GROMACS .gro file of C-alpha atoms in nm:
model
  402
    1UNK     CA    1   2.075   1.510  -5.145
    2UNK     CA    2   1.792   1.556  -4.923
    3UNK     CA    3   1.751   1.862  -4.705
    4UNK     CA    4   1.816   1.612  -4.420
    5UNK     CA    5   2.160   1.493  -4.524
    6UNK     CA    6   2.448   1.674  -4.541
    7UNK     CA    7   2.715   1.385  -4.550
    8UNK     CA    8   2.648   1.020  -4.578
    9UNK     CA    9   2.984   0.850  -4.501
   10UNK     CA   10   3.009   0.468  -4.486
   11UNK     CA   11   3.313   0.355  -4.270
   12UNK     CA   12   3.363   0.027  -4.248
   13UNK     CA   13   3.629  -0.262  -4.382
   14UNK     CA   14   3.524  -0.624  -4.485
   15UNK     CA   15   3.698  -0.762  -4.196
   16UNK     CA   16   3.714  -0.499  -3.936
   17UNK     CA   17   3.425  -0.426  -3.655
   18UNK     CA   18   3.231  -0.280  -3.537
   19UNK     CA   19   3.110  -0.153  -3.858
   20UNK     CA   20   2.945   0.184  -3.816
   21UNK     CA   21   2.744   0.379  -4.034
   22UNK     CA   22   2.765   0.738  -3.956
   23UNK     CA   23   2.539   1.051  -4.096
   24UNK     CA   24   2.603   1.400  -3.971
   25UNK     CA   25   2.302   1.575  -4.085
   26UNK     CA   26   2.096   1.915  -3.935
   27UNK     CA   27   1.818   1.711  -3.814
   28UNK     CA   28   2.015   1.343  -3.684
   29UNK     CA   29   2.308   1.196  -3.661
   30UNK     CA   30   2.382   0.823  -3.600
   31UNK     CA   31   2.559   0.740  -3.311
   32UNK     CA   32   2.830   0.437  -3.306
   33UNK     CA   33   2.632   0.098  -3.135
   34UNK     CA   34   2.646   0.077  -2.754
   35UNK     CA   35   2.901  -0.246  -2.779
   36UNK     CA   36   3.167  -0.375  -2.994
   37UNK     CA   37   3.059  -0.657  -3.175
   38UNK     CA   38   3.259  -0.991  -3.268
   39UNK     CA   39   3.265  -1.176  -3.599
   40UNK     CA   40   3.174  -1.467  -3.364
   41UNK     CA   41   2.930  -1.677  -3.543
   42UNK     CA   42   2.821  -1.788  -3.250
   43UNK     CA   43   3.043  -2.052  -3.116
   44UNK     CA   44   3.253  -1.964  -2.808
   45UNK     CA   45   3.601  -1.818  -2.974
   46UNK     CA   46   3.787  -2.130  -2.697
   47UNK     CA   47   3.579  -2.386  -2.861
   48UNK     CA   48   3.713  -2.519  -3.201
   49UNK     CA   49   3.396  -2.769  -3.342
   50UNK     CA   50   3.425  -2.976  -3.632
   51UNK     CA   51   3.190  -2.850  -3.908
   52UNK     CA   52   3.003  -2.988  -4.186
   53UNK     CA   53   2.740  -2.833  -4.388
   54UNK     CA   54   2.624  -2.810  -4.789
   55UNK     CA   55   2.466  -2.592  -5.012
   56UNK     CA   56   2.282  -2.671  -5.349
   57UNK     CA   57   2.453  -2.587  -5.676
   58UNK     CA   58   2.195  -2.343  -5.809
   59UNK     CA   59   2.522  -2.101  -6.007
   60UNK     CA   60   2.603  -1.805  -5.840
   61UNK     CA   61   2.460  -1.790  -5.470
   62UNK     CA   62   2.262  -1.458  -5.388
   63UNK     CA   63   2.275  -1.254  -5.106
   64UNK     CA   64   1.992  -1.414  -4.911
   65UNK     CA   65   2.239  -1.707  -4.945
   66UNK     CA   66   2.557  -1.532  -4.838
   67UNK     CA   67   2.431  -1.374  -4.556
   68UNK     CA   68   2.188  -1.665  -4.441
   69UNK     CA   69   2.469  -1.958  -4.452
   70UNK     CA   70   2.801  -1.896  -4.664
   71UNK     CA   71   2.969  -1.604  -4.493
   72UNK     CA   72   2.878  -1.761  -4.166
   73UNK     CA   73   3.096  -2.046  -4.282
   74UNK     CA   74   3.412  -1.811  -4.342
   75UNK     CA   75   3.350  -1.691  -3.975
   76UNK     CA   76   3.395  -2.053  -3.870
   77UNK     CA   77   3.708  -2.097  -4.056
   78UNK     CA   78   3.881  -1.761  -3.961
   79UNK     CA   79   3.797  -1.863  -3.551
   80UNK     CA   80   3.979  -2.199  -3.607
   81UNK     CA   81   4.258  -2.081  -3.741
   82UNK     CA   82   4.334  -1.885  -3.411
   83UNK     CA   83   4.392  -2.284  -3.302
   84UNK     CA   84   4.758  -2.379  -3.342
   85UNK     CA   85   4.659  -2.757  -3.423
   86UNK     CA   86   4.382  -2.658  -3.677
   87UNK     CA   87   4.220  -2.938  -3.908
   88UNK     CA   88   4.123  -2.887  -4.271
   89UNK     CA   89   3.913  -3.220  -4.273
   90UNK     CA   90   3.704  -3.084  -3.946
   91UNK     CA   91   3.552  -2.746  -4.168
   92UNK     CA   92   3.393  -2.973  -4.438
   93UNK     CA   93   3.168  -2.788  -4.682
   94UNK     CA   94   3.035  -2.947  -4.965
   95UNK     CA   95   2.816  -2.871  -5.286
   96UNK     CA   96   2.513  -3.130  -5.261
   97UNK     CA   97   2.448  -3.187  -5.617
   98UNK     CA   98   2.265  -3.537  -5.575
   99UNK     CA   99   2.005  -3.325  -5.399
  100UNK     CA  100   1.977  -3.103  -5.732
  101UNK     CA  101   1.855  -3.406  -5.921
  102UNK     CA  102   1.509  -3.386  -5.756
  103UNK     CA  103   1.454  -3.049  -5.989
  104UNK     CA  104   1.706  -3.016  -6.235
  105UNK     CA  105   1.635  -3.166  -6.608
  106UNK     CA  106   1.944  -3.023  -6.816
  107UNK     CA  107   2.261  -3.196  -6.757
  108UNK     CA  108   2.436  -2.860  -6.924
  109UNK     CA  109   2.290  -2.602  -6.642
  110UNK     CA  110   2.404  -2.887  -6.362
  111UNK     CA  111   2.750  -2.832  -6.486
  112UNK     CA  112   2.763  -2.538  -6.515
  113UNK     CA  113   2.628  -2.438  -6.153
  114UNK     CA  114   2.850  -2.699  -6.031
  115UNK     CA  115   3.147  -2.504  -6.118
  116UNK     CA  116   3.007  -2.211  -6.046
  117UNK     CA  117   2.881  -2.300  -5.681
  118UNK     CA  118   3.238  -2.449  -5.599
  119UNK     CA  119   3.396  -2.139  -5.745
  120UNK     CA  120   3.170  -1.933  -5.541
  121UNK     CA  121   3.314  -2.067  -5.220
  122UNK     CA  122   3.638  -1.974  -5.252
  123UNK     CA  123   3.575  -1.663  -5.391
  124UNK     CA  124   3.422  -1.574  -5.029
  125UNK     CA  125   3.736  -1.660  -4.873
  126UNK     CA  126   3.707  -2.057  -4.810
  127UNK     CA  127   4.035  -2.150  -4.864
  128UNK     CA  128   4.179  -2.580  -4.968
  129UNK     CA  129   4.446  -2.502  -4.706
  130UNK     CA  130   4.186  -2.452  -4.416
  131UNK     CA  131   3.895  -2.605  -4.510
  132UNK     CA  132   3.730  -2.900  -4.722
  133UNK     CA  133   3.516  -2.829  -5.049
  134UNK     CA  134   3.389  -3.094  -5.224
  135UNK     CA  135   3.099  -3.245  -5.519
  136UNK     CA  136   2.870  -3.483  -5.289
  137UNK     CA  137   2.826  -3.686  -5.596
  138UNK     CA  138   3.203  -3.730  -5.609
  139UNK     CA  139   3.200  -3.895  -5.282
  140UNK     CA  140   2.959  -4.234  -5.339
  141UNK     CA  141   2.934  -4.337  -4.938
  142UNK     CA  142   2.659  -4.028  -4.938
  143UNK     CA  143   2.496  -4.267  -5.137
  144UNK     CA  144   2.560  -4.578  -4.966
  145UNK     CA  145   2.463  -4.375  -4.598
  146UNK     CA  146   2.106  -4.315  -4.744
  147UNK     CA  147   2.028  -4.634  -4.771
  148UNK     CA  148   2.120  -4.765  -4.484
  149UNK     CA  149   1.996  -4.457  -4.285
  150UNK     CA  150   1.649  -4.516  -4.478
  151UNK     CA  151   1.613  -4.881  -4.304
  152UNK     CA  152   1.547  -4.663  -3.962
  153UNK     CA  153   1.403  -4.401  -4.133
  154UNK     CA  154   1.039  -4.338  -4.071
  155UNK     CA  155   0.784  -4.286  -4.309
  156UNK     CA  156   0.553  -4.115  -4.081
  157UNK     CA  157   0.796  -3.842  -4.008
  158UNK     CA  158   0.929  -3.771  -4.305
  159UNK     CA  159   0.548  -3.736  -4.350
  160UNK     CA  160   0.560  -3.459  -4.148
  161UNK     CA  161   0.810  -3.271  -4.323
  162UNK     CA  162   0.703  -2.946  -4.497
  163UNK     CA  163   1.039  -2.954  -4.778
  164UNK     CA  164   0.822  -3.180  -5.031
  165UNK     CA  165   0.500  -3.009  -4.965
  166UNK     CA  166   0.597  -2.675  -5.021
  167UNK     CA  167   0.784  -2.843  -5.337
  168UNK     CA  168   0.484  -2.926  -5.480
  169UNK     CA  169   0.298  -2.593  -5.313
  170UNK     CA  170   0.043  -2.798  -5.115
  171UNK     CA  171   0.004  -2.697  -4.791
  172UNK     CA  172   0.146  -2.803  -4.485
  173UNK     CA  173  -0.104  -3.044  -4.344
  174UNK     CA  174  -0.106  -3.225  -4.641
  175UNK     CA  175  -0.068  -3.621  -4.665
  176UNK     CA  176   0.125  -3.907  -4.886
  177UNK     CA  177  -0.297  -3.968  -4.940
  178UNK     CA  178  -0.292  -3.592  -5.113
  179UNK     CA  179  -0.415  -3.610  -5.486
  180UNK     CA  180  -0.115  -3.406  -5.578
  181UNK     CA  181   0.108  -3.603  -5.391
  182UNK     CA  182   0.011  -3.929  -5.531
  183UNK     CA  183   0.059  -3.778  -5.868
  184UNK     CA  184   0.373  -3.607  -5.874
  185UNK     CA  185   0.575  -3.635  -5.531
  186UNK     CA  186   0.868  -3.859  -5.629
  187UNK     CA  187   1.080  -4.078  -5.385
  188UNK     CA  188   1.405  -3.862  -5.448
  189UNK     CA  189   1.186  -3.534  -5.300
  190UNK     CA  190   0.999  -3.756  -5.058
  191UNK     CA  191   1.355  -3.906  -4.942
  192UNK     CA  192   1.557  -3.562  -4.947
  193UNK     CA  193   1.628  -3.541  -4.594
  194UNK     CA  194   1.715  -3.864  -4.565
  195UNK     CA  195   2.003  -3.822  -4.795
  196UNK     CA  196   2.080  -3.466  -4.620
  197UNK     CA  197   2.129  -3.660  -4.288
  198UNK     CA  198   2.330  -3.895  -4.440
  199UNK     CA  199   2.546  -3.608  -4.593
  200UNK     CA  200   2.571  -3.445  -4.236
  201UNK     CA  201   2.658  -3.809  -4.054
  202UNK     CA  202   2.870  -3.921  -4.305
  203UNK     CA  203   3.122  -3.647  -4.112
  204UNK     CA  204   3.034  -3.715  -3.789
  205UNK     CA  205   3.034  -3.345  -3.735
  206UNK     CA  206   2.944  -3.152  -3.371
  207UNK     CA  207   2.749  -2.818  -3.586
  208UNK     CA  208   2.532  -2.785  -3.852
  209UNK     CA  209   2.512  -2.400  -3.953
  210UNK     CA  210   2.259  -2.379  -4.197
  211UNK     CA  211   1.993  -2.111  -4.272
  212UNK     CA  212   1.667  -2.139  -4.075
  213UNK     CA  213   1.462  -2.329  -4.319
  214UNK     CA  214   1.686  -2.637  -4.270
  215UNK     CA  215   1.633  -2.613  -3.904
  216UNK     CA  216   1.377  -2.890  -3.934
  217UNK     CA  217   1.590  -3.131  -4.144
  218UNK     CA  218   1.895  -3.119  -3.928
  219UNK     CA  219   1.647  -3.187  -3.629
  220UNK     CA  220   1.532  -3.521  -3.848
  221UNK     CA  221   1.918  -3.603  -3.884
  222UNK     CA  222   1.970  -3.571  -3.513
  223UNK     CA  223   1.717  -3.838  -3.543
  224UNK     CA  224   1.845  -4.071  -3.735
  225UNK     CA  225   2.177  -4.074  -3.550
  226UNK     CA  226   1.972  -4.165  -3.217
  227UNK     CA  227   1.805  -4.480  -3.429
  228UNK     CA  228   2.095  -4.606  -3.597
  229UNK     CA  229   2.290  -4.620  -3.262
  230UNK     CA  230   1.965  -4.763  -3.116
  231UNK     CA  231   1.937  -5.055  -3.336
  232UNK     CA  232   2.305  -5.103  -3.366
  233UNK     CA  233   2.513  -4.955  -3.111
  234UNK     CA  234   2.398  -5.159  -2.803
  235UNK     CA  235   2.714  -5.292  -2.703
  236UNK     CA  236   2.913  -5.026  -2.770
  237UNK     CA  237   2.983  -4.627  -2.753
  238UNK     CA  238   2.730  -4.495  -3.002
  239UNK     CA  239   2.868  -4.422  -3.329
  240UNK     CA  240   2.678  -4.088  -3.419
  241UNK     CA  241   2.647  -3.774  -3.196
  242UNK     CA  242   2.350  -3.614  -3.266
  243UNK     CA  243   2.506  -3.256  -3.420
  244UNK     CA  244   2.398  -2.910  -3.284
  245UNK     CA  245   2.269  -2.698  -3.567
  246UNK     CA  246   2.338  -2.335  -3.581
  247UNK     CA  247   2.109  -2.073  -3.769
  248UNK     CA  248   2.245  -1.796  -3.870
  249UNK     CA  249   2.092  -1.460  -3.723
  250UNK     CA  250   2.057  -1.329  -4.100
  251UNK     CA  251   1.789  -1.556  -4.126
  252UNK     CA  252   1.541  -1.484  -4.385
  253UNK     CA  253   1.670  -1.194  -4.695
  254UNK     CA  254   1.375  -1.129  -4.865
  255UNK     CA  255   1.316  -1.030  -5.259
  256UNK     CA  256   1.386  -0.744  -5.332
  257UNK     CA  257   1.040  -0.718  -5.597
  258UNK     CA  258   0.816  -0.877  -5.375
  259UNK     CA  259   0.942  -0.845  -5.024
  260UNK     CA  260   0.659  -1.101  -4.899
  261UNK     CA  261   0.834  -1.380  -5.041
  262UNK     CA  262   1.195  -1.515  -4.982
  263UNK     CA  263   1.514  -1.402  -5.216
  264UNK     CA  264   1.526  -1.729  -5.465
  265UNK     CA  265   1.706  -1.823  -5.756
  266UNK     CA  266   1.405  -1.910  -5.857
  267UNK     CA  267   1.252  -1.636  -5.917
  268UNK     CA  268   1.195  -1.535  -6.282
  269UNK     CA  269   1.224  -1.178  -6.203
  270UNK     CA  270   1.595  -1.152  -6.192
  271UNK     CA  271   1.582  -0.823  -6.033
  272UNK     CA  272   1.433  -0.959  -5.744
  273UNK     CA  273   1.813  -1.085  -5.600
  274UNK     CA  274   2.139  -0.989  -5.568
  275UNK     CA  275   2.425  -1.192  -5.721
  276UNK     CA  276   2.716  -1.229  -5.527
  277UNK     CA  277   2.911  -1.156  -5.818
  278UNK     CA  278   2.676  -0.842  -5.941
  279UNK     CA  279   2.863  -0.507  -5.995
  280UNK     CA  280   2.821  -0.235  -5.839
  281UNK     CA  281   2.647  -0.056  -6.115
  282UNK     CA  282   2.416  -0.361  -6.075
  283UNK     CA  283   2.363  -0.363  -5.712
  284UNK     CA  284   2.220   0.000  -5.716
  285UNK     CA  285   2.049  -0.106  -6.024
  286UNK     CA  286   1.854  -0.336  -5.814
  287UNK     CA  287   1.859  -0.174  -5.473
  288UNK     CA  288   1.698   0.123  -5.632
  289UNK     CA  289   1.454  -0.038  -5.812
  290UNK     CA  290   1.368  -0.269  -5.499
  291UNK     CA  291   0.990  -0.277  -5.354
  292UNK     CA  292   0.908  -0.020  -5.090
  293UNK     CA  293   0.587   0.224  -5.044
  294UNK     CA  294   0.482   0.543  -5.083
  295UNK     CA  295   0.492   0.624  -4.712
  296UNK     CA  296   0.804   0.870  -4.575
  297UNK     CA  297   1.021   0.822  -4.352
  298UNK     CA  298   1.217   0.515  -4.291
  299UNK     CA  299   1.037   0.237  -3.992
  300UNK     CA  300   1.090  -0.108  -3.925
  301UNK     CA  301   0.790  -0.279  -3.936
  302UNK     CA  302   0.781  -0.599  -4.146
  303UNK     CA  303   0.417  -0.693  -4.107
  304UNK     CA  304   0.269  -0.306  -4.271
  305UNK     CA  305   0.609  -0.231  -4.433
  306UNK     CA  306   0.811  -0.563  -4.547
  307UNK     CA  307   1.033  -0.393  -4.857
  308UNK     CA  308   1.124  -0.140  -4.578
  309UNK     CA  309   1.197  -0.382  -4.335
  310UNK     CA  310   1.405  -0.602  -4.529
  311UNK     CA  311   1.622  -0.331  -4.668
  312UNK     CA  312   1.690  -0.272  -4.316
  313UNK     CA  313   1.757  -0.608  -4.255
  314UNK     CA  314   1.985  -0.609  -4.540
  315UNK     CA  315   2.217  -0.307  -4.374
  316UNK     CA  316   2.167  -0.470  -4.051
  317UNK     CA  317   2.321  -0.787  -4.150
  318UNK     CA  318   2.581  -0.674  -4.401
  319UNK     CA  319   2.689  -0.440  -4.149
  320UNK     CA  320   2.742  -0.698  -3.892
  321UNK     CA  321   2.498  -0.475  -3.669
  322UNK     CA  322   2.364  -0.652  -3.397
  323UNK     CA  323   2.119  -0.395  -3.248
  324UNK     CA  324   1.799  -0.478  -3.241
  325UNK     CA  325   1.653  -0.361  -3.595
  326UNK     CA  326   1.395  -0.106  -3.496
  327UNK     CA  327   1.736   0.140  -3.343
  328UNK     CA  328   1.871   0.133  -3.681
  329UNK     CA  329   1.545   0.227  -3.796
  330UNK     CA  330   1.532   0.484  -3.568
  331UNK     CA  331   1.857   0.641  -3.655
  332UNK     CA  332   1.793   0.658  -4.014
  333UNK     CA  333   1.441   0.741  -4.033
  334UNK     CA  334   1.519   1.113  -4.129
  335UNK     CA  335   1.623   0.991  -4.453
  336UNK     CA  336   1.420   0.999  -4.785
  337UNK     CA  337   1.372   0.648  -4.964
  338UNK     CA  338   1.637   0.784  -5.243
  339UNK     CA  339   1.890   0.833  -4.968
  340UNK     CA  340   1.806   0.510  -4.794
  341UNK     CA  341   1.839   0.303  -5.089
  342UNK     CA  342   2.190   0.408  -5.175
  343UNK     CA  343   2.329   0.370  -4.866
  344UNK     CA  344   2.172  -0.005  -4.833
  345UNK     CA  345   2.370  -0.051  -5.185
  346UNK     CA  346   2.661   0.070  -5.112
  347UNK     CA  347   2.698  -0.064  -4.764
  348UNK     CA  348   2.602  -0.420  -5.043
  349UNK     CA  349   2.847  -0.315  -5.275
  350UNK     CA  350   3.159  -0.271  -5.016
  351UNK     CA  351   3.035  -0.614  -4.886
  352UNK     CA  352   3.029  -0.777  -5.190
  353UNK     CA  353   3.290  -0.619  -5.425
  354UNK     CA  354   3.586  -0.835  -5.316
  355UNK     CA  355   3.384  -1.153  -5.360
  356UNK     CA  356   3.280  -1.066  -5.733
  357UNK     CA  357   3.692  -0.980  -5.836
  358UNK     CA  358   3.774  -1.323  -5.670
  359UNK     CA  359   3.515  -1.525  -5.828
  360UNK     CA  360   3.672  -1.335  -6.199
  361UNK     CA  361   3.998  -1.412  -6.125
  362UNK     CA  362   3.909  -1.786  -6.012
  363UNK     CA  363   3.708  -1.806  -6.338
  364UNK     CA  364   3.933  -1.684  -6.583
  365UNK     CA  365   4.084  -1.939  -6.818
  366UNK     CA  366   4.451  -2.070  -6.740
  367UNK     CA  367   4.377  -2.068  -6.339
  368UNK     CA  368   4.521  -2.351  -6.161
  369UNK     CA  369   4.370  -2.306  -5.844
  370UNK     CA  370   4.043  -2.447  -5.860
  371UNK     CA  371   4.119  -2.805  -5.999
  372UNK     CA  372   4.404  -2.789  -5.700
  373UNK     CA  373   4.110  -2.689  -5.464
  374UNK     CA  374   3.902  -2.967  -5.627
  375UNK     CA  375   4.089  -3.265  -5.614
  376UNK     CA  376   4.265  -3.170  -5.261
  377UNK     CA  377   3.916  -3.157  -5.106
  378UNK     CA  378   3.805  -3.447  -5.289
  379UNK     CA  379   4.092  -3.634  -5.122
  380UNK     CA  380   4.001  -3.539  -4.778
  381UNK     CA  381   3.645  -3.589  -4.778
  382UNK     CA  382   3.721  -3.934  -4.936
  383UNK     CA  383   3.912  -4.059  -4.673
  384UNK     CA  384   3.689  -3.888  -4.398
  385UNK     CA  385   3.390  -4.052  -4.526
  386UNK     CA  386   3.591  -4.416  -4.586
  387UNK     CA  387   3.630  -4.440  -4.213
  388UNK     CA  388   3.256  -4.350  -4.070
  389UNK     CA  389   3.170  -4.604  -4.367
  390UNK     CA  390   3.429  -4.832  -4.180
  391UNK     CA  391   3.271  -4.836  -3.857
  392UNK     CA  392   2.911  -4.851  -4.001
  393UNK     CA  393   2.965  -5.132  -4.210
  394UNK     CA  394   3.147  -5.329  -3.883
  395UNK     CA  395   2.789  -5.225  -3.659
  396UNK     CA  396   2.581  -5.340  -3.950
  397UNK     CA  397   2.750  -5.684  -3.980
  398UNK     CA  398   2.873  -5.608  -4.351
  399UNK     CA  399   3.245  -5.701  -4.300
  400UNK     CA  400   3.521  -5.845  -4.534
  401UNK     CA  401   3.532  -6.250  -4.496
  402UNK     CA  402   3.868  -6.349  -4.331
   0.00000   0.00000   0.00000
């Protein structure tokens, strides 16, 4: 242990806030935060908004998924439970497996990832008694509303979207006339935001919690809601209310091996990411091997020291410390890189250990909880989707003959 430290103490629990990191040393002491921070994910506790969000079936989520979106879903569920009349169909979370078809080519792998992703939602703390969990492809109304919304969607707007360009490694300024786009772009990828808008509007939520990279798509969904209302709701109340987007404060968790890039399951190096089911030994090994720099001390300078800044962000978000990252960096500046990485790894292990245990329990042979959660979520999601599609068809004139 470095001369700086006599004792390192992490005093926290998974649901107890504020979480405080204390280090007693000869040269530095980490004072408690100046204020107490709540577990609220940004929506005032006196309101109980309807919520929809989804995640692609990439298998077991990584730490960036968890901090950027999934933990926020659990916070919303915890908050909603303070409402004595809470309806589980007002919190809807989906494994959006139709979206995965724009990249997946292995049916066996997709089937495996669908189950791992669904079980992961249960493992992080979402419960079928309080939230609706389902697989997108099981509810055919998603595809139906996708087609209907495509009739009011602007190709010019879609052309300006950045995701399809990023997937094809094209610059943001690329257009449909680009030679690579002409050769490689498929309609499913190009119209991805229309299906995403259908996913959202089908359940008419007030709030859509997503990662920062999805904000553009939610704005597109808001635009489609207004376009549909303008085209088909002139003589009555608007059918769709443009939902509000809610961005997690943990906006971007970067790769442990390439800190200039976002943490991703597509990275060929498994040491670049921490999975929510990693063991304590795996987490410590990955954080120990995280790329930093040769400079002594700890400081928050993302442009100049991206690796150190990323670890500080991980520590800050895991511990739910809402203070400026520079303040946290100042309190741990006396640590060696080795001790700092141990500190970060310990915090991640403490946060994820219950998730790992729950995941292994749910995946054990003979556990019926997953099937029960699946069947209950599908029934609620289907009922809600049918209600919306009935109203949509009435506005369009697609009604049954009498």
